[in-house]
Short mmCIF file of C-alpha atoms in Angstrom, two decimals:
data_model
loop_
_atom_site.label_atom_id
_atom_site.label_comp_id
_atom_site.label_asym_id
_atom_site.label_seq_id
_atom_site.Cartn_x
_atom_site.Cartn_y
_atom_site.Cartn_z
CA MET X 163 124.54 137.80 100.00
CA THR X 164 126.84 134.82 100.39
CA THR X 165 126.91 132.54 97.33
CA PHE X 166 127.97 128.90 97.04
CA TYR X 167 129.32 127.22 93.90
CA TYR X 168 129.49 123.45 93.80
CA GLY X 169 131.00 121.29 91.11
CA PRO X 170 134.16 120.82 89.03
CA VAL X 171 136.87 123.45 89.51
CA ILE X 172 140.13 124.00 87.62
CA ASN X 173 142.63 125.94 89.71
CA PRO X 174 146.10 126.89 88.35
CA GLN X 175 148.99 126.56 90.74
CA SER X 176 152.18 127.02 88.75
CA LEU X 177 153.68 126.68 85.28
CA THR X 178 153.74 122.92 85.74
CA ASP X 179 150.70 122.16 87.83
CA TYR X 180 147.01 122.83 88.24
CA LEU X 181 144.29 121.28 90.39
CA ALA X 182 141.30 119.50 88.86
CA LEU X 183 138.75 119.24 91.63
CA PRO X 184 135.57 117.41 90.56
CA ARG X 185 133.58 118.05 93.76
CA CYS X 186 134.64 121.45 94.99
CA LEU X 187 132.56 123.83 97.08
CA ILE X 188 133.43 127.56 97.04
CA ARG X 189 131.86 130.05 99.40
CA VAL X 190 131.83 133.68 98.04
CA SER X 191 131.12 136.59 100.35
CA ALA X 192 128.66 139.38 99.65
CA GLU X 193 131.67 141.59 98.79
CA GLY X 194 132.77 139.14 96.11
CA ASP X 195 135.78 137.61 97.89
CA ILE X 196 136.39 133.88 98.44
CA ASP X 197 135.60 133.01 102.07
CA ARG X 198 136.21 129.29 102.02
CA ILE X 199 137.19 126.50 99.64
CA TYR X 200 136.24 122.90 100.34
CA GLU X 201 138.27 120.94 97.79
CA ASP X 202 136.47 117.61 97.94
CA VAL X 203 132.85 117.46 99.10
CA GLN X 204 130.85 114.32 98.32
CA SER X 205 127.24 114.97 97.48
CA SER X 206 126.26 113.11 100.62
CA GLN X 207 128.21 115.65 102.69
CA LEU X 208 126.89 118.73 100.98
CA GLN X 209 123.80 119.32 103.12
CA GLU X 210 125.80 119.00 106.32
CA ILE X 211 128.53 121.45 105.24
CA LEU X 212 125.98 123.99 104.02
CA ALA X 213 124.16 123.70 107.34
CA GLN X 214 127.44 124.40 109.13
CA ASN X 215 127.57 127.61 107.10
CA GLY X 216 124.01 128.51 108.03
CA TYR X 217 122.32 127.39 104.80
CA THR X 218 119.90 124.52 104.30
CA ASP X 219 118.04 125.29 101.06
CA LEU X 220 119.80 123.79 98.06
CA SER X 221 117.23 125.33 95.75
CA ALA X 222 118.03 128.89 96.82
CA SER X 223 119.35 131.29 94.17
CA ASN X 224 122.62 131.68 96.06
CA PHE X 225 123.46 127.97 95.66
CA ILE X 226 124.78 127.23 92.17
CA GLU X 227 125.41 123.59 91.31
CA LEU X 228 127.23 122.95 88.06
CA LYS X 229 125.96 120.44 85.53
CA GLU X 230 128.02 117.60 84.05
CA GLY X 231 130.22 119.11 81.37
CA GLU X 232 130.60 122.41 83.22
CA PHE X 233 133.45 123.72 85.35
CA LEU X 234 134.73 126.85 87.06
CA MET X 235 138.12 128.36 86.32
CA PRO X 236 139.77 131.75 87.04
CA GLY X 237 138.96 134.47 84.53
CA PHE X 238 141.35 135.30 81.71
CA ILE X 239 143.79 138.18 82.17
CA ASP X 240 144.61 140.06 78.98
CA THR X 241 147.84 141.92 79.69
CA HIS X 242 147.88 143.85 76.43
CA THR X 243 145.17 145.14 74.11
CA HIS X 244 144.22 148.32 72.27
CA ALA X 245 140.54 149.22 72.83
CA CYS X 246 140.66 151.85 70.09
CA GLN X 247 141.80 149.27 67.53
CA VAL X 248 138.90 146.82 67.86
CA PRO X 249 137.11 148.49 64.87
CA ASN X 250 140.23 147.52 62.89
CA LEU X 251 140.07 143.78 63.60
CA GLY X 252 141.24 141.49 60.80
CA VAL X 253 142.57 143.97 58.29
CA GLY X 254 146.12 144.88 57.25
CA GLY X 255 147.78 141.53 57.72
CA GLU X 256 149.78 141.96 54.52
CA PHE X 257 151.92 144.57 56.25
CA GLU X 258 154.52 144.38 58.98
CA LEU X 259 154.26 146.53 62.11
CA LEU X 260 155.38 150.01 61.06
CA GLN X 261 153.59 149.96 57.72
CA TRP X 262 150.46 148.52 59.37
CA LEU X 263 150.44 151.38 61.89
CA ASP X 264 150.67 154.00 59.17
CA ASN X 265 148.15 152.47 56.76
CA TYR X 266 145.49 151.12 59.14
CA THR X 267 145.97 151.64 62.82
CA PHE X 268 146.70 155.35 63.21
CA PRO X 269 143.77 156.35 60.94
CA THR X 270 141.45 154.10 63.00
CA GLU X 271 142.64 155.49 66.34
CA ALA X 272 142.41 159.07 65.08
CA ARG X 273 138.63 158.70 64.87
CA PHE X 274 138.43 158.71 68.67
CA LYS X 275 139.08 162.45 68.63
CA ASP X 276 135.30 162.53 68.31
CA ALA X 277 134.03 161.76 71.83
CA GLY X 278 130.64 160.92 70.29
CA TYR X 279 132.27 158.12 68.30
CA ALA X 280 133.95 156.85 71.47
CA GLU X 281 130.58 156.76 73.21
CA ARG X 282 129.13 154.72 70.35
CA ALA X 283 132.09 152.37 69.80
CA TYR X 284 133.49 151.60 73.24
CA PRO X 285 130.38 149.87 74.67
CA ASP X 286 130.64 147.24 71.93
CA VAL X 287 134.41 146.96 72.48
CA VAL X 288 134.07 146.27 76.19
CA GLN X 289 131.14 143.88 75.71
CA ARG X 290 133.07 141.76 73.20
CA ILE X 291 136.13 141.55 75.39
CA VAL X 292 134.16 140.72 78.52
CA ASN X 293 132.06 138.06 76.76
CA SER X 294 135.30 136.49 75.52
CA GLY X 295 136.08 135.63 79.12
CA THR X 296 138.48 138.46 80.00
CA THR X 297 137.92 139.45 83.63
CA THR X 298 140.99 141.70 83.81
CA CYS X 299 142.25 143.71 80.87
CA CYS X 300 145.16 146.12 80.28
CA TYR X 301 143.71 148.67 77.86
CA TYR X 302 145.55 151.14 75.66
CA GLY X 303 143.29 154.00 74.76
CA SER X 304 144.03 156.48 71.99
CA LEU X 305 145.92 159.70 72.70
CA HIS X 306 142.64 161.50 73.40
CA LEU X 307 141.76 162.31 77.02
CA GLU X 308 137.97 162.50 76.72
CA ALA X 309 137.67 159.26 74.71
CA THR X 310 139.86 157.43 77.21
CA LYS X 311 137.83 158.76 80.13
CA ILE X 312 134.73 157.37 78.40
CA LEU X 313 136.48 153.99 78.07
CA ALA X 314 137.48 153.93 81.75
CA LYS X 315 133.95 154.80 82.89
CA LEU X 316 132.39 152.13 80.66
CA VAL X 317 134.79 149.47 81.91
CA HIS X 318 134.12 150.45 85.50
CA ASP X 319 130.32 150.53 85.09
CA ARG X 320 130.37 147.12 83.41
CA GLY X 321 132.31 145.74 86.40
CA GLN X 322 135.42 144.55 84.60
CA ARG X 323 138.77 144.75 86.38
CA ALA X 324 141.19 146.77 84.29
CA PHE X 325 144.10 149.09 83.76
CA VAL X 326 143.37 151.98 81.41
CA GLY X 327 145.86 154.42 79.91
CA LYS X 328 146.02 157.03 77.19
CA CYS X 329 148.95 156.94 74.81
CA ASN X 330 151.85 159.36 75.04
CA MET X 331 153.10 159.91 71.45
CA ASN X 332 154.63 163.09 70.08
CA ARG X 333 156.82 161.97 67.18
CA ASN X 334 156.90 159.52 64.25
CA CYS X 335 153.13 159.80 64.01
CA PRO X 336 150.89 161.27 61.26
CA PRO X 337 150.05 165.01 61.48
CA ASN X 338 146.42 164.33 62.37
CA TYR X 339 147.28 161.90 65.14
CA ILE X 340 150.04 163.29 67.29
CA GLU X 341 150.19 165.21 70.51
CA PRO X 342 151.02 168.87 69.88
CA SER X 343 153.37 169.30 72.83
CA VAL X 344 155.05 167.53 75.70
CA ASN X 345 153.08 169.64 78.18
CA GLU X 346 149.76 168.62 76.69
CA SER X 347 150.75 164.96 76.72
CA ILE X 348 151.69 165.16 80.40
CA ASP X 349 148.73 167.29 81.46
CA THR X 350 146.20 164.97 79.84
CA THR X 351 147.97 161.95 81.34
CA LEU X 352 147.72 163.46 84.83
CA ALA X 353 144.08 164.38 84.25
CA LEU X 354 143.25 160.79 83.27
CA ILE X 355 145.05 159.35 86.30
CA LYS X 356 143.06 161.68 88.60
CA TYR X 357 139.78 160.78 86.86
CA ILE X 358 140.32 157.03 87.20
CA GLU X 359 141.49 157.26 90.80
CA GLU X 360 138.24 159.07 91.67
CA LEU X 361 136.00 156.34 90.22
CA PRO X 362 133.98 154.51 92.95
CA LYS X 363 135.72 151.63 94.66
CA THR X 364 134.31 148.12 95.13
CA SER X 365 132.30 147.26 98.25
CA ASN X 366 135.52 146.12 99.96
CA GLY X 367 137.12 149.50 99.33
CA GLN X 368 139.52 148.48 96.55
CA PRO X 369 139.70 149.97 93.04
CA LEU X 370 138.36 147.97 90.14
CA VAL X 371 139.92 150.14 87.43
CA HIS X 372 143.52 151.36 87.75
CA PRO X 373 145.33 154.11 85.82
CA ILE X 374 148.46 153.09 83.94
CA LEU X 375 151.23 155.16 82.31
CA THR X 376 151.27 154.41 78.60
CA PRO X 377 154.18 155.75 76.57
CA ARG X 378 153.15 154.02 73.36
CA PHE X 379 156.62 152.86 72.40
CA ALA X 380 160.02 154.51 72.45
CA ILE X 381 160.01 155.69 68.85
CA SER X 382 156.74 157.58 69.35
CA CYS X 383 158.18 159.60 72.25
CA THR X 384 160.88 162.27 72.26
CA GLU X 385 163.55 162.15 74.94
CA GLU X 386 161.87 165.10 76.63
CA LEU X 387 158.54 163.34 76.77
CA LEU X 388 160.05 160.13 78.18
CA THR X 389 161.87 162.21 80.79
CA ARG X 390 158.58 163.81 81.88
CA VAL X 391 156.78 160.43 81.91
CA SER X 392 159.59 159.05 84.07
CA GLU X 393 159.14 161.91 86.52
CA ILE X 394 155.52 160.87 87.00
CA ALA X 395 156.60 157.27 87.44
CA LEU X 396 159.25 158.13 90.02
CA LYS X 397 156.76 160.19 92.07
CA ASN X 398 154.21 157.35 91.92
CA PRO X 399 155.94 154.02 92.50
CA LYS X 400 152.66 152.10 92.66
CA LEU X 401 151.48 153.49 89.31
CA ALA X 402 151.70 150.77 86.67
CA ILE X 403 153.44 151.31 83.30
CA GLN X 404 152.73 149.71 79.94
CA THR X 405 154.58 150.00 76.66
CA HIS X 406 155.90 147.96 73.72
CA ILE X 407 159.32 146.41 73.28
CA SER X 408 161.20 144.54 70.53
CA GLU X 409 158.18 143.59 68.49
CA ASN X 410 159.67 143.99 65.00
CA PRO X 411 163.29 144.05 63.76
CA SER X 412 162.86 147.42 62.00
CA GLU X 413 161.35 148.92 65.17
CA VAL X 414 164.27 147.63 67.23
CA GLU X 415 166.88 149.16 64.94
CA LEU X 416 165.04 152.48 64.72
CA THR X 417 164.77 152.65 68.52
CA LYS X 418 168.47 151.99 69.05
CA SER X 419 169.30 154.63 66.42
CA LEU X 420 166.99 157.32 67.82
CA PHE X 421 168.27 156.91 71.35
CA ASN X 422 171.89 155.94 70.61
CA ALA X 423 171.39 152.86 72.74
CA ASP X 424 172.86 149.39 72.72
CA SER X 425 169.47 147.78 73.23
CA TYR X 426 165.76 148.50 73.37
CA ALA X 427 165.47 147.57 77.04
CA GLN X 428 168.35 149.92 77.85
CA VAL X 429 166.22 152.83 76.61
CA TYR X 430 163.45 152.14 79.13
CA GLU X 431 165.99 151.57 81.89
CA ARG X 432 167.56 154.93 81.09
CA TYR X 433 164.20 156.64 81.75
CA HIS X 434 163.38 154.60 84.89
CA LEU X 435 160.53 152.82 83.16
CA LEU X 436 161.66 149.29 83.99
CA ARG X 437 160.28 148.16 87.34
CA ASN X 438 158.14 145.48 88.92
CA ASN X 439 154.84 146.97 87.70
CA THR X 440 155.98 147.53 84.10
CA ILE X 441 154.23 145.53 81.40
CA LEU X 442 156.27 145.15 78.20
CA ALA X 443 154.31 143.95 75.20
CA HIS X 444 155.82 141.38 72.78
CA GLY X 445 159.55 141.02 73.47
CA VAL X 446 159.94 138.96 70.27
CA HIS X 447 163.51 139.99 69.54
CA LEU X 448 164.88 140.50 73.05
CA THR X 449 168.47 139.42 73.54
CA GLU X 450 169.46 137.33 76.52
CA ASP X 451 171.19 140.33 78.05
CA GLU X 452 167.91 142.24 77.81
CA MET X 453 166.05 139.36 79.43
CA VAL X 454 168.47 139.49 82.34
CA LEU X 455 167.99 143.26 82.60
CA ILE X 456 164.18 142.97 82.58
CA ALA X 457 164.27 140.21 85.22
CA LYS X 458 166.61 142.30 87.36
CA HIS X 459 164.01 145.09 87.46
CA GLY X 460 161.09 142.70 88.00
CA ALA X 461 159.18 143.82 84.89
CA GLY X 462 156.84 141.49 83.01
CA VAL X 463 156.31 140.60 79.36
CA SER X 464 152.98 140.24 77.65
CA HIS X 465 153.27 137.42 75.10
CA CYS X 466 151.13 138.26 72.02
CA PRO X 467 151.59 135.37 69.57
CA THR X 468 148.44 135.98 67.50
CA SER X 469 149.64 139.44 66.64
CA ASN X 470 153.26 138.29 66.16
CA PHE X 471 152.14 135.77 63.56
CA TYR X 472 149.63 138.10 61.87
CA LEU X 473 152.12 140.95 61.40
CA SER X 474 155.04 138.63 60.63
CA SER X 475 156.96 139.86 63.67
CA GLY X 476 158.38 136.52 64.76
CA MET X 477 158.06 134.20 67.75
CA ALA X 478 158.89 135.31 71.28
CA ARG X 479 161.19 132.94 73.16
CA VAL X 480 158.80 132.55 76.08
CA GLY X 481 160.59 129.55 77.53
CA MET X 482 163.84 131.43 77.66
CA LEU X 483 162.12 134.43 79.29
CA LEU X 484 160.72 132.11 81.98
CA ASP X 485 164.09 130.49 82.56
CA HIS X 486 165.60 133.94 83.04
CA GLY X 487 162.99 134.64 85.73
CA VAL X 488 160.91 137.11 83.70
CA LYS X 489 157.21 137.26 84.53
CA VAL X 490 155.09 136.36 81.49
CA GLY X 491 151.38 136.71 80.75
CA LEU X 492 149.29 136.61 77.60
CA GLY X 493 147.95 139.47 75.49
CA THR X 494 145.51 139.60 72.58
CA ASP X 495 147.12 142.79 71.21
CA VAL X 496 144.00 143.72 69.30
CA ALA X 497 144.11 144.62 66.44
CA GLY X 498 147.54 143.30 65.59
CA GLY X 499 145.94 140.24 67.04
CA TYR X 500 142.77 139.56 65.10
CA SER X 501 140.74 138.12 67.99
CA PRO X 502 139.67 139.69 71.29
CA SER X 503 139.73 136.26 72.93
CA ILE X 504 142.58 134.96 75.08
CA LEU X 505 141.56 131.49 73.82
CA SER X 506 143.04 132.39 70.43
CA THR X 507 146.16 133.66 72.17
CA ILE X 508 146.49 130.39 74.07
CA GLN X 509 146.25 128.41 70.85
CA HIS X 510 148.87 130.49 69.07
CA ALA X 511 151.14 130.44 72.14
CA SER X 512 151.06 126.66 71.94
CA ILE X 513 151.88 126.71 68.24
CA ALA X 514 154.72 129.19 68.69
CA SER X 515 156.29 127.10 71.44
CA LYS X 516 156.07 123.97 69.26
CA MET X 517 157.65 125.77 66.29
CA LEU X 518 160.52 126.97 68.49
CA ALA X 519 160.94 123.42 69.83
CA ILE X 520 161.00 122.02 66.28
CA GLN X 521 163.55 124.61 65.16
CA ALA X 522 165.74 123.85 68.16
CA ALA X 523 165.57 120.11 67.46
CA GLN X 524 166.47 120.67 63.82
CA ALA X 525 169.38 122.88 64.84
CA ALA X 526 170.61 120.19 67.24
CA ASP X 527 170.36 117.54 64.53
CA LYS X 528 172.26 119.74 62.11
CA LYS X 529 174.99 120.30 64.68
CA ARG X 530 175.31 116.57 65.38
CA ASN X 531 175.44 115.81 61.64
CA CYS X 532 178.07 118.50 61.13
CA SER X 533 180.14 117.08 63.99
CA ARG X 534 180.00 113.60 62.51
CA HIS X 535 180.87 114.99 59.07
CA ARG X 536 183.83 116.91 60.48
CA HIS X 537 185.04 113.83 62.33
CA ARG X 538 184.97 111.72 59.14
CA ARG X 539 186.60 114.50 57.15
CA ASP X 540 189.40 114.91 59.70
CA GLU X 541 190.12 111.20 59.53
CA GLU X 542 190.29 111.44 55.73
CA VAL X 543 192.61 114.44 55.96
CA ASP X 544 194.87 112.62 58.39
CA SER X 545 195.00 109.60 56.06
CA GLU X 546 195.76 111.78 53.00
CA SER X 547 198.43 113.66 54.88
CA SER X 548 200.09 110.45 55.99
CA ASP X 549 200.22 109.22 52.37
CA GLU X 550 201.66 112.49 51.19
CA VAL X 551 204.34 112.53 53.87
CA GLU X 552 205.21 108.99 52.83
CA ARG X 553 205.54 110.12 49.22
CA HIS X 554 207.66 113.09 50.20
CA SER X 555 210.04 110.90 52.24
CA HIS X 556 210.52 108.33 49.44
CA GLY X 557 210.39 110.10 46.13
CA HIS X 558 210.54 113.93 46.45
CA HIS X 559 213.72 114.68 48.39
CA GLY X 560 214.18 117.97 46.55
CA HIS X 561 210.83 119.41 47.61
CA HIS X 562 210.83 121.42 50.80
CA GLY X 563 207.54 121.97 52.54
CA HIS X 564 205.05 120.61 54.98
CA GLY X 565 203.36 117.25 54.57
CA HIS X 566 199.87 118.48 55.69
CA LYS X 567 197.58 120.17 53.16
CA HIS X 568 195.52 123.15 54.30
CA HIS X 569 191.75 122.47 53.87
CA HIS X 570 189.26 125.38 53.98
CA HIS X 571 185.65 124.33 54.53
CA GLU X 572 182.50 126.51 54.33
CA ASP X 573 180.15 124.22 56.26
CA ASN X 574 177.75 126.18 58.48
CA CYS X 575 176.95 124.09 61.51
CA ASP X 576 175.71 126.90 63.72
CA GLY X 577 172.08 127.26 64.73
CA ASP X 578 169.80 128.01 67.61
CA GLU X 579 170.97 125.18 69.77
CA LYS X 580 168.53 123.90 72.36
CA LYS X 581 169.78 125.27 75.62
CA PRO X 582 169.41 123.68 79.04
CA GLY X 583 166.68 124.94 81.25
CA GLY X 584 163.18 124.12 82.39
CA PHE X 585 161.31 125.83 79.55
CA THR X 586 163.70 127.02 76.88
CA ASN X 587 162.78 125.52 73.48
CA GLU X 588 160.19 123.28 75.11
CA ARG X 589 156.55 123.00 74.14
CA LEU X 590 154.22 124.80 76.53
CA SER X 591 152.09 122.28 78.43
CA ILE X 592 148.40 122.69 79.23
CA ALA X 593 149.42 123.64 82.79
CA ALA X 594 151.78 126.34 81.45
CA LEU X 595 149.21 127.76 78.99
CA LEU X 596 146.55 127.87 81.70
CA TYR X 597 148.99 129.58 84.08
CA LEU X 598 150.06 132.21 81.52
CA ALA X 599 146.41 133.07 80.80
CA THR X 600 145.51 133.43 84.50
CA LEU X 601 147.98 133.47 87.38
CA GLY X 602 150.94 134.42 85.16
CA GLY X 603 148.98 137.49 83.97
CA ALA X 604 148.11 138.34 87.55
CA HIS X 605 151.83 138.37 88.43
CA VAL X 606 152.55 140.60 85.44
CA CYS X 607 149.86 143.02 86.68
CA CYS X 608 151.10 142.71 90.31
CA LEU X 609 147.64 141.46 91.29
CA GLN X 610 148.62 137.89 92.15
CA ASP X 611 147.41 138.35 95.74
CA ARG X 612 143.91 139.22 94.47
CA ILE X 613 143.27 137.32 91.25
CA GLY X 614 144.58 134.61 88.89
CA SER X 615 143.68 131.58 90.97
CA PHE X 616 141.12 130.53 93.58
CA ALA X 617 142.26 130.98 97.16
CA GLU X 618 140.68 132.20 100.36
CA LYS X 619 140.65 136.01 100.64
CA LYS X 620 141.18 136.42 96.91
CA ALA X 621 138.54 138.03 94.69
CA PHE X 622 136.17 135.63 92.98
CA ASP X 623 136.96 136.42 89.34
CA ALA X 624 135.83 133.36 87.42
CA LEU X 625 134.44 131.78 84.30
CA LEU X 626 131.66 129.25 84.36
CA VAL X 627 132.56 127.15 81.32
CA SER X 628 130.38 124.59 79.57
CA VAL X 629 131.56 121.97 77.07
CA ARG X 630 128.07 120.49 76.78
CA ASP X 631 126.76 119.94 73.27
CA GLU X 632 123.90 122.32 73.94
CA THR X 633 126.27 125.29 73.74
CA GLY X 634 126.06 124.97 69.96
CA ASN X 635 129.80 125.20 69.31
CA PRO X 636 130.48 122.80 66.40
CA GLY X 637 134.19 122.82 67.21
CA VAL X 638 133.74 121.15 70.59
CA TRP X 639 132.84 117.45 70.73
CA GLY X 640 130.96 118.19 73.88
CA TYR X 641 129.48 116.35 76.79
CA ASN X 642 126.45 114.34 75.62
CA ILE X 643 125.69 111.39 77.87
CA THR X 644 122.88 110.09 75.67
CA ARG X 645 125.18 109.83 72.63
CA ASP X 646 128.45 108.80 74.20
CA LEU X 647 127.48 106.33 76.93
CA THR X 648 125.89 102.91 76.33
CA ASP X 649 124.71 100.09 78.60
CA GLY X 650 127.57 98.69 80.61
CA VAL X 651 129.86 101.64 79.91
CA THR X 652 130.59 104.10 82.69
CA ALA X 653 131.92 107.59 82.38
CA GLN X 654 135.66 108.18 82.55
CA SER X 655 137.10 109.12 85.90
CA ALA X 656 136.10 112.59 86.95
CA ASP X 657 139.71 113.83 87.01
CA LYS X 658 140.40 112.65 83.46
CA SER X 659 137.12 114.06 82.19
CA MET X 660 137.97 117.47 83.65
CA VAL X 661 141.43 117.49 82.09
CA GLU X 662 139.87 116.74 78.70
CA TRP X 663 137.13 119.32 79.23
CA LEU X 664 139.77 121.98 79.93
CA GLU X 665 141.83 121.07 76.88
CA ARG X 666 138.82 121.01 74.60
CA PHE X 667 137.81 124.45 75.86
CA LEU X 668 141.29 125.96 75.47
CA PHE X 669 141.74 124.68 71.89
CA CYS X 670 138.23 124.47 70.49
CA GLY X 671 136.12 126.76 72.70
CA ASP X 672 134.76 130.23 72.09
CA ASP X 673 132.33 132.65 73.74
CA ARG X 674 129.46 130.15 73.32
CA ASN X 675 131.15 127.94 75.89
CA ILE X 676 131.37 130.74 78.49
CA ARG X 677 128.13 130.66 80.45
CA ARG X 678 129.10 133.30 83.00
CA VAL X 679 131.87 135.88 83.36
CA ILE X 680 132.21 136.82 87.02
CA VAL X 681 134.29 139.67 88.54
CA GLN X 682 134.37 140.34 92.26
CA GLY X 683 131.55 137.81 92.69
CA LYS X 684 129.26 139.62 90.25
CA MET X 685 128.22 138.24 86.83
CA ILE X 686 129.16 140.81 84.17
CA GLY X 687 129.01 138.77 80.97
CA GLY X 688 128.62 135.39 79.30
CA GLN X 689 125.76 133.56 77.65
CA GLU X 690 123.57 133.74 80.75
CA TYR X 691 124.15 137.44 81.34
CA GLN X 692 121.04 139.61 81.12
CA HIS X 693 121.71 143.19 80.04
#
């Protein structure tokens, strides 16, 4: 059945621009694709346009008119999360990455050896992520085949768009959570790929859930295992790849040592794992040379600032990545990230960008101050030297030597200087944050032709968002016409209202503000979803 949505629409276009359309009409086909977008339809024109499309009943269930304080936007795309870590949310933040893995994460993931536990836990995991507004998710499962098959089937049956992979990991792991052989790791990986590829397609014949190669990170894989994983990748160029890179300084050094490599990115290039459908999580400590290498291969980076703050990993230089042409999306990285919501990730991405901008400004100030100090000091040295030469020429004829004294100074004027470029060391704007959470993530997943924004022939993956007071979110000063408007006062312009609604949602919203989560035209979650 064709469905019409009418009302305010937020539509990302680029890192610097999005459309705020207060009177937009979207026609969605029975298959869940966008047939037509009318960007500006006055209410007086609505009946006529619907009639042109063969519909005259505005009260029909397939005509959805948004209320004041509601808007549609593309669904969030989470480019990095660990489904098997959701039970571990919010614990272990006193550790850094490697210690956190040993003390909390590996024991939690090891529980998924029990398929019965996976059947009990994963429905709650998927429901929480969906209700947080994530319409597409890149899931890491555990190393267990059966548990990860259960995850993939649950995601598919719920109707979420996703990539699902089981971890390859055969070293630097605890004895009770490690793959016993390279052959078993590869065999179970191939079995999962086959299982996911055989799941039913959508009504338009396209897969909803995709398999993805998941070598956990370089230090958890022997060279033999990475070689075998690369063989699968080379035989299947359309098969996506996900792994971690340069999250923590200790991890980086261990990786370079284990593989005798100059850089972390070089390791993945060596095993043919850097390509346009590779998703690299974190990238906090990437060098500029590595950024160039990643961009050369067309790989993307999943920015996971909540996790990077929580585990004291650092702040990824997202602006510099973008200026080097690297694709960037956002990832919750549960449970390094302590929230399954991309909204939290957006908020921390904003904070990280502001901190980097502050540090760059401070470094620039320090450099300017040092330059001024050096200039004054050089003038003083020149003056002192002139006096000394004068003394030598008049009163010390027997002394042989140079008139200039040698001055050794320890001033450190170096710092992370703000570099030229569109985004390097700049604060991320609302447009940029929105893009990273939607269309940027779609590019990272190589799904930009299907999702991430609203356009004709794309899938209708959307959120129906409400910032009305009735949502019950105390953090949002929501739309309340009775309270906020008085006689003689009119509402703000529609465009400005929408811009403010979006910003309030991104920084103060939560699942209570998400009325509907829609994937391929079908409601799969949100406050109005009926199980």
